[in-house]
Coordinates of C-alpha atoms in Angstrom, one line a residue:
M93 CA 0.0 0.0 0.0
E94 CA 1.5 3.3 -1.1
E95 CA 2.2 5.7 1.8
I96 CA 0.1 8.9 2.0
N97 CA 1.9 12.0 0.8
I98 CA 1.3 14.4 3.7
N99 CA 3.2 17.4 2.1
K100 CA -0.1 18.9 0.9
F101 CA -1.3 19.1 4.5
L102 CA 1.9 20.9 5.5
E103 CA 1.9 23.7 3.0
L104 CA 1.9 27.2 4.4
E105 CA -1.2 28.3 2.5
Y106 CA -3.1 25.1 3.5
L107 CA -2.4 25.7 7.2
K108 CA -3.4 29.3 6.9
K109 CA -6.7 28.3 5.4
L110 CA -7.2 25.7 8.1
F111 CA -6.5 28.3 10.8
H112 CA -8.9 30.9 9.3
Q113 CA -11.7 28.4 8.7
K114 CA -11.5 26.3 11.8
I115 CA -9.7 28.1 14.6
K116 CA -9.8 31.9 14.1
R117 CA -13.3 32.3 15.7
S118 CA -12.4 30.2 18.7
K119 CA -12.3 31.8 22.1
S120 CA -10.7 29.0 24.1
K121 CA -7.1 29.3 25.3
G122 CA -4.8 26.5 26.2
I123 CA -2.3 26.2 29.0
D124 CA 0.0 28.8 27.5
K125 CA -2.9 31.4 27.6
V126 CA -2.2 32.5 24.0
S127 CA -5.3 33.8 22.3
V128 CA -6.2 33.4 18.7
E129 CA -5.6 37.1 18.2
K130 CA -2.1 36.9 19.6
F131 CA -1.3 33.7 17.6
D132 CA -2.5 35.4 14.4
V133 CA -0.1 38.3 14.8
D134 CA 2.9 36.0 14.3
L135 CA 1.0 33.4 12.2
D136 CA 3.7 32.6 9.6
N137 CA 6.4 31.9 12.1
H138 CA 4.1 29.6 14.1
L139 CA 3.1 27.7 11.0
N140 CA 6.7 27.4 9.7
L141 CA 7.6 26.0 13.1
I142 CA 4.8 23.5 12.9
I143 CA 5.8 22.4 9.4
D144 CA 9.5 21.9 10.4
K145 CA 8.7 20.0 13.7
F146 CA 5.9 17.9 12.1
K147 CA 8.1 16.7 9.2
S148 CA 11.1 16.0 11.5
G149 CA 8.9 14.1 14.0
S150 CA 10.1 16.4 16.8
Y151 CA 6.8 18.1 17.5
N152 CA 5.6 17.8 21.1
F153 CA 2.3 18.8 22.6
S154 CA 1.8 21.1 25.6
P155 CA -0.3 19.6 28.4
Y156 CA -4.0 20.0 27.6
L157 CA -6.0 22.3 29.9
E158 CA -8.8 20.7 31.9
L159 CA -12.3 21.9 31.5
L160 CA -15.0 20.2 33.5
K161 CA -18.4 19.9 31.8
L162 CA -21.4 19.2 34.0
K163 CA -23.6 16.4 32.9
G164 CA -26.3 16.8 35.4
R165 CA -27.1 16.5 39.1
N166 CA -25.3 13.7 40.9
K167 CA -23.2 12.9 37.8
V168 CA -19.5 13.0 37.5
P169 CA -18.4 15.9 35.3
R170 CA -17.0 15.1 31.8
V171 CA -13.3 16.2 31.5
I172 CA -12.7 18.1 28.3
S173 CA -9.2 18.7 27.1
I174 CA -8.3 22.1 25.7
P175 CA -5.2 22.2 23.5
T176 CA -3.1 25.4 22.8
I177 CA -3.9 27.1 19.5
R178 CA -0.7 25.7 18.0
D179 CA -1.6 22.2 19.1
K180 CA -5.2 22.6 17.9
L181 CA -3.9 23.3 14.4
V182 CA -1.6 20.2 14.5
L183 CA -4.5 18.1 15.6
L184 CA -6.7 19.4 12.8
V185 CA -3.9 18.4 10.3
L186 CA -3.8 14.9 11.9
K187 CA -7.6 14.6 11.6
E188 CA -7.5 15.5 7.9
I189 CA -4.7 13.0 7.3
L190 CA -6.7 10.3 9.1
H191 CA -9.8 11.0 7.0
E192 CA -7.8 10.6 3.8
A193 CA -6.2 7.3 5.1
F194 CA -9.5 5.8 6.2
D195 CA -11.8 7.6 3.7
S196 CA -13.7 4.5 2.6
S197 CA -14.2 3.2 6.2
V198 CA -15.0 6.2 8.3
N199 CA -18.2 8.2 7.7
R200 CA -19.0 11.8 8.4
K201 CA -22.8 11.3 8.8
L202 CA -24.7 13.7 10.8
P203 CA -27.1 12.3 13.5
N204 CA -30.1 13.1 11.2
N205 CA -28.9 10.6 8.6
Y206 CA -28.8 7.8 11.2
I207 CA -32.4 8.5 12.0
K208 CA -33.3 8.8 8.4
E209 CA -31.9 5.2 7.8
I210 CA -33.9 3.9 10.8
K211 CA -37.1 5.5 9.4
H212 CA -36.5 3.9 6.0
F213 CA -35.9 0.5 7.6
L214 CA -39.0 0.6 9.7
K215 CA -41.2 1.9 6.9
K216 CA -39.9 -0.8 4.5
D217 CA -41.2 -3.7 6.6
K218 CA -44.2 -3.2 8.9
S219 CA -43.9 -6.5 10.7
E220 CA -43.1 -6.5 14.4
K221 CA -39.6 -5.4 15.2
F222 CA -37.4 -6.0 18.3
F223 CA -34.6 -3.7 19.3
L224 CA -31.4 -4.0 21.4
K225 CA -29.6 -0.9 22.7
L226 CA -26.2 -1.1 24.2
D227 CA -24.2 1.7 25.8
L228 CA -20.4 1.5 26.1
E229 CA -19.3 2.5 29.6
K230 CA -16.8 5.4 29.8
F231 CA -16.0 4.8 26.1
Y232 CA -13.4 7.5 25.4
D233 CA -11.8 7.0 28.9
T234 CA -11.2 3.3 28.3
L235 CA -9.9 3.2 24.7
N236 CA -6.6 1.2 24.7
H237 CA -3.6 3.0 23.3
D238 CA -1.9 -0.1 22.0
I239 CA -5.0 -1.1 20.1
I240 CA -5.3 2.3 18.6
I241 CA -1.7 2.4 17.4
S242 CA -2.0 -1.2 16.1
K243 CA -5.0 -0.1 14.0
L244 CA -3.0 2.8 12.6
T245 CA 0.2 0.9 12.0
G246 CA 0.2 -1.1 8.8
Q247 CA -2.1 1.5 7.1
N248 CA -0.6 3.9 4.6
L249 CA 0.3 6.4 7.3
P250 CA 3.8 7.8 7.6
E251 CA 5.7 6.8 10.8
N252 CA 5.9 10.4 12.0
V253 CA 2.1 10.8 11.8
V254 CA 1.5 7.6 13.9
L255 CA 4.1 8.9 16.4
L256 CA 2.4 12.3 16.7
I257 CA -1.0 10.6 17.2
K258 CA 0.5 8.5 19.9
R259 CA 1.9 11.6 21.6
A260 CA -1.5 13.4 21.3
I261 CA -3.5 10.6 23.0
T262 CA -0.9 10.0 25.7
N263 CA -0.5 13.7 26.5
I264 CA -1.6 14.7 30.0
T265 CA -4.6 17.0 30.8
V266 CA -4.0 19.3 33.8
P267 CA -6.2 21.6 35.9
Q268 CA -6.0 25.4 35.7
N269 CA -3.1 27.0 37.5
S270 CA -1.1 23.7 37.7
H271 CA 2.6 24.1 38.1
V272 CA 5.1 22.2 36.0
S273 CA 6.4 20.4 39.1
Q274 CA 2.9 18.9 39.5
Y275 CA 2.7 17.4 35.9
A276 CA 4.2 14.1 37.1
N277 CA 1.0 13.6 39.1
Y278 CA -1.1 13.3 36.0
E279 CA -1.1 10.2 33.8
A280 CA -2.6 9.4 30.4
N281 CA -2.0 5.6 30.2
V282 CA -5.4 4.8 28.7
G283 CA -8.2 6.6 26.9
V284 CA -8.5 9.3 24.3
P285 CA -8.9 12.9 25.6
Q286 CA -12.3 14.3 24.8
G287 CA -12.4 17.7 23.1
L288 CA -9.6 17.0 20.5
S289 CA -10.4 17.2 16.8
I290 CA -9.0 13.6 16.4
S291 CA -11.0 12.0 19.2
N292 CA -14.1 11.1 17.2
I293 CA -12.3 9.7 14.2
L294 CA -10.0 7.6 16.4
A295 CA -13.0 6.2 18.2
Q296 CA -14.5 5.2 14.9
I297 CA -11.3 3.6 13.7
Y298 CA -11.1 1.7 17.0
L299 CA -14.4 0.0 16.3
L300 CA -14.2 -0.5 12.6
D301 CA -13.6 -4.2 12.7
F302 CA -16.4 -4.7 15.2
D303 CA -18.8 -2.7 13.0
K304 CA -17.8 -4.9 10.0
V305 CA -18.5 -8.1 11.9
I306 CA -21.9 -7.0 13.1
S307 CA -22.9 -5.5 9.8
K308 CA -22.4 -8.8 8.0
R309 CA -25.2 -10.3 10.1
K310 CA -28.9 -10.0 9.3
Y311 CA -29.6 -7.3 11.9
F312 CA -30.2 -3.6 11.1
Y313 CA -27.2 -2.1 12.8
Q314 CA -26.3 1.4 13.8
R315 CA -23.5 2.7 16.0
Y316 CA -23.0 6.4 16.9
V317 CA -19.8 6.8 19.0
D318 CA -20.7 4.7 22.1
D319 CA -24.4 4.1 21.4
I320 CA -25.1 0.7 19.7
L321 CA -28.4 -0.1 18.2
L322 CA -29.7 -3.4 16.6
I323 CA -33.2 -4.0 15.2
N324 CA -34.4 -7.4 14.2
S325 CA -37.6 -9.2 13.1
S326 CA -37.2 -11.5 16.1
E327 CA -35.9 -11.0 19.6
I328 CA -32.1 -11.0 19.8
S329 CA -31.0 -14.0 21.9
Q330 CA -29.0 -13.8 25.1
F331 CA -26.4 -16.0 23.4
R332 CA -25.9 -13.4 20.7
I333 CA -25.8 -10.5 23.2
K334 CA -23.1 -12.3 25.2
N335 CA -21.1 -12.7 22.0
F336 CA -21.4 -9.0 21.2
I337 CA -20.2 -8.2 24.7
K338 CA -17.4 -10.7 24.4
E339 CA -16.2 -9.0 21.2
L340 CA -16.3 -5.6 22.9
E341 CA -14.4 -6.9 25.9
S342 CA -11.7 -8.1 23.6
L343 CA -11.2 -4.4 22.7
S344 CA -11.0 -3.5 26.4
L345 CA -14.5 -2.1 26.3
A346 CA -17.4 -2.7 28.8
V347 CA -21.1 -2.5 28.3
N348 CA -23.1 -0.4 30.7
S349 CA -25.6 -3.0 31.8
S350 CA -27.8 -0.4 33.5
K351 CA -28.4 1.3 30.1
T352 CA -29.0 -1.9 28.1
E353 CA -32.5 -1.9 26.7
Q354 CA -34.3 -4.7 24.8
N355 CA -38.0 -4.9 23.8
S356 CA -40.5 -5.0 21.0
L357 CA -41.1 -1.7 19.2
N358 CA -44.8 -2.6 19.4
V359 CA -44.5 -2.4 23.2
T360 CA -42.2 0.5 23.9
A361 CA -40.3 3.3 22.2
F362 CA -36.5 3.7 22.6
N363 CA -34.3 6.8 22.5
F364 CA -31.5 7.1 20.1
L365 CA -29.5 10.3 19.4
S366 CA -32.1 12.2 21.5
Y367 CA -34.9 11.0 19.2
S368 CA -37.8 8.9 20.5
I369 CA -38.5 6.0 18.1
S370 CA -41.4 3.6 18.1
D371 CA -42.9 1.4 15.4
D372 CA -44.9 4.2 13.9
K373 CA -43.7 7.5 15.4
I374 CA -40.4 9.4 15.3
S375 CA -40.5 12.0 17.9
V376 CA -38.2 13.9 20.4
A377 CA -36.9 12.3 23.6
Q378 CA -38.8 13.8 26.6
K379 CA -35.6 15.1 28.1
N380 CA -34.8 17.2 25.0
I381 CA -38.4 18.6 24.9
E382 CA -38.0 19.8 28.4
L383 CA -34.5 21.3 27.8
F384 CA -35.9 23.2 24.8
L385 CA -38.8 24.6 26.7
R386 CA -36.6 25.5 29.7
R387 CA -34.4 27.6 27.4
I388 CA -37.4 29.3 25.9
A389 CA -38.8 30.0 29.4
A390 CA -35.4 31.4 30.5
K391 CA -35.4 33.8 27.6
I392 CA -39.0 34.9 28.6
T393 CA -37.8 35.4 32.2
W394 CA -34.8 37.5 31.0
F395 CA -37.1 39.8 29.0
K396 CA -39.6 40.3 31.9
S397 CA -36.7 41.2 34.2
C398 CA -35.3 43.7 31.6
I399 CA -38.6 45.4 31.1
K400 CA -39.0 45.9 34.9
V401 CA -35.4 46.9 35.7
K402 CA -33.7 49.3 33.2
E403 CA -30.2 48.5 34.5
K404 CA -30.6 44.8 33.4
R405 CA -31.1 45.8 29.8
P406 CA -28.4 45.6 27.2
E407 CA -26.3 48.8 27.2
H408 CA -27.6 50.2 23.9
L409 CA -31.3 49.4 24.7
K410 CA -31.6 50.8 28.1
E411 CA -33.6 53.9 27.0
N412 CA -35.6 52.1 24.3
P413 CA -38.1 49.6 25.7
E414 CA -39.9 49.3 22.4
R415 CA -36.7 48.3 20.6
L416 CA -36.0 45.9 23.5
K417 CA -39.3 44.2 22.7
E418 CA -38.4 43.8 19.0
V419 CA -35.0 42.5 19.7
F420 CA -36.4 40.0 22.3
I421 CA -38.8 38.6 19.7
N422 CA -36.1 38.4 17.1
E423 CA -33.8 36.5 19.4
L424 CA -36.6 34.3 20.6
N425 CA -37.5 33.6 16.9
D426 CA -33.9 32.6 16.3
M427 CA -34.2 30.1 19.1
I428 CA -37.5 28.7 17.7
T429 CA -36.5 28.4 14.1
G430 CA -32.8 28.1 14.4
L431 CA -30.5 30.0 12.1
I432 CA -28.2 29.8 9.1
A433 CA -24.6 31.0 9.4
N434 CA -21.3 30.0 7.8
N435 CA -23.2 28.0 5.3
K436 CA -24.5 25.7 8.1
S437 CA -27.8 25.3 9.8
Y438 CA -28.1 25.5 13.6
G439 CA -30.9 24.8 16.0
W440 CA -33.3 22.5 17.7
L441 CA -35.6 21.7 14.8
F442 CA -32.8 21.5 12.3
Y443 CA -31.5 18.7 14.5
F444 CA -34.9 17.1 15.0
S445 CA -36.1 17.6 11.4
E446 CA -36.5 13.8 10.9
I447 CA -39.5 13.6 13.3
N448 CA -43.0 12.8 12.0
D449 CA -44.7 13.8 15.2
L450 CA -46.4 17.1 14.2
D451 CA -48.7 16.9 17.2
L452 CA -45.7 17.6 19.4
L453 CA -44.8 20.7 17.4
F454 CA -48.3 22.1 17.7
K455 CA -48.3 21.4 21.4
I456 CA -44.9 23.2 21.9
D457 CA -46.1 26.2 19.8
K458 CA -49.1 26.4 22.1
I459 CA -46.9 26.3 25.2
I460 CA -44.6 29.0 23.9
S461 CA -47.6 31.2 23.1
S462 CA -49.0 30.6 26.6
F463 CA -45.8 32.1 28.1
F464 CA -47.0 35.5 26.9
L465 CA -50.3 35.4 28.9
N466 CA -48.6 37.1 31.9
I467 CA -46.4 39.6 29.9
D468 CA -48.1 43.0 30.2
A469 CA -45.6 44.5 27.6
F470 CA -47.3 42.3 24.9
N471 CA -50.8 42.9 26.2
N472 CA -50.8 39.3 27.6
N473 CA -50.9 37.8 24.1
A474 CA -48.3 36.2 21.8
P475 CA -47.4 38.8 19.1
Q476 CA -48.0 38.1 15.4
E477 CA -44.3 38.3 14.8
L478 CA -43.7 35.2 17.0
K479 CA -42.6 32.3 14.7
R480 CA -43.9 28.8 14.9
L481 CA -42.2 25.4 15.1
V482 CA -44.8 23.8 12.7
R483 CA -44.1 26.3 10.0
T484 CA -40.3 26.0 10.6
Y485 CA -40.7 22.2 10.2
Y486 CA -42.3 22.6 6.8
A487 CA -39.7 25.2 5.7
I488 CA -36.8 22.9 6.6
N489 CA -38.3 19.9 5.0
S490 CA -39.3 21.7 1.8
K491 CA -35.9 23.5 1.8
K492 CA -37.7 26.9 1.5
L493 CA -35.7 28.6 4.2
N494 CA -36.7 32.2 3.9
Y495 CA -38.7 31.9 7.1
I496 CA -35.4 31.3 9.0
S497 CA -32.8 33.9 9.9
N498 CA -29.8 33.7 7.5
Y499 CA -26.8 35.6 9.0
D500 CA -24.9 34.8 5.8
K501 CA -27.0 37.4 4.0
L502 CA -25.4 40.1 6.1
D503 CA -22.4 40.0 3.8
T504 CA -21.2 43.6 3.9
V505 CA -19.9 45.8 6.7
I506 CA -22.8 48.2 6.2
K507 CA -25.4 45.5 6.6
K508 CA -23.6 44.1 9.7
R509 CA -23.4 47.5 11.3
E510 CA -27.2 48.2 10.7
F511 CA -28.0 44.7 12.1
L512 CA -25.8 45.2 15.2
V513 CA -27.3 48.7 15.9
Y514 CA -30.8 47.3 15.5
R515 CA -30.1 44.4 17.8
G516 CA -28.6 46.7 20.4
Q517 CA -25.1 45.4 20.2
I518 CA -23.4 48.6 19.3
S519 CA -24.1 52.4 19.5
S520 CA -25.8 54.1 16.6
T521 CA -23.7 57.2 17.1
Q522 CA -20.2 55.9 17.7
N523 CA -17.7 55.4 14.9
Y524 CA -16.4 51.8 14.5
S525 CA -13.7 50.5 12.2
N526 CA -14.5 47.7 9.8
E527 CA -12.5 45.4 12.0
D528 CA -14.5 46.4 15.1
I529 CA -17.8 45.7 13.2
E530 CA -16.6 42.3 12.1
R531 CA -15.5 41.4 15.6
H532 CA -18.8 42.5 17.2
F533 CA -20.7 40.6 14.5
I534 CA -18.8 37.4 14.9
R535 CA -19.1 37.6 18.7
Y536 CA -22.9 38.1 18.5
Q537 CA -23.4 35.5 15.8
N538 CA -21.4 32.9 17.8
K539 CA -23.5 33.7 20.8
Q540 CA -26.7 33.0 18.9
I541 CA -25.2 29.8 17.5
R542 CA -24.2 28.6 21.0
R543 CA -27.7 29.4 22.3
N544 CA -29.2 27.3 19.5
E545 CA -26.8 24.3 20.0
Q546 CA -27.1 24.3 23.8
G547 CA -28.5 21.2 25.3
L548 CA -28.8 19.1 22.2
G549 CA -26.4 16.5 23.7
Y550 CA -24.7 15.1 20.6
T551 CA -21.3 15.0 19.1
Y552 CA -20.8 15.4 15.3
I553 CA -18.4 12.9 13.8
T554 CA -16.3 15.3 11.8

């Protein structure tokens, strides 16, 4: 097998493009506390250093910075590893190289496509179906380094690429304000750090052989990271389940027995990728319905507080309650419909666009409208400008997206300035440079994106 030529991934212009497309809008800082802005000032020197050290095999990663992500009450927080800007760029290069090396084996499907395939399978044959759901316990934390390297070795990857990947996954993650003298207390003997751009593709590669074995059998089979789903026309025997578990154990993986589910779809629905799936209905998992409504309710509470107390309003809307009302409805509509930015779609219903449970959308629309019954500023009625999930659903599925906010249409500095003034993000009387306008716009746009993505609870395999 001919070795991959990695030179195209290490050209200065390619790295610049990768930096501007994937990293420049990032706000996170690694252990060196270097911001994107500071890194950008001396970009060429940083990139040339990466190229030289990457090619020579002498590149070493700085310790990752620990970020604890809460998973819910009484649950252990998830440890996210934050690389430095320079390391982040190297990891992106490694990810692109891995995608080329495993192009025919590793998919980049979005969660919706998994659900679409399940829908198609269930629609094709209306006979009774039985499902089995398995969850891998502490999946990323238990991936075996030797197994990962063995699956990379013997492929068409250069030796220095495999070496760098090994360094990336064995690199330590340390808490904020750790001193160098304490680094020896932290180990990374097993597992793949979560938060790295290579984490998901390495996890896929790790289970490629398992996927191939199961896919050869008669079952309908889906796996998304650590969630495994099988659907069959008859109940899957305990003997078969034990074999699945044995194969996973050979990879140093354990099944979380408390999350194993098995039943007939005629009897009960199951949740997969935050969808609720039964024999005839594709809906949204109850937890995700509640999360969405809580976010909407929080936005309503924010507005009611701002209307009552002027000091709580955004700086440039303090003296303009009528504009505050308009901005509130616009931002609420962005939460309801989602939005388009950077040629991508973001939002709750974009994620759940494969549902066929329209009754749920009518019900949520009604609940959102009811939130206005005790808002005097809107005469205790939902305003006509308030958008609806039902109409959004039809817009998304018909691909007629004019109903949905498209930030990409704000493609000039003048349009961005007018938009930011209207939304109360900048002063209407102050002079701003083009760079200032761009910076304010990106910051606000990213805030709206984060608000739309919050609580969906999935990881894209990219």
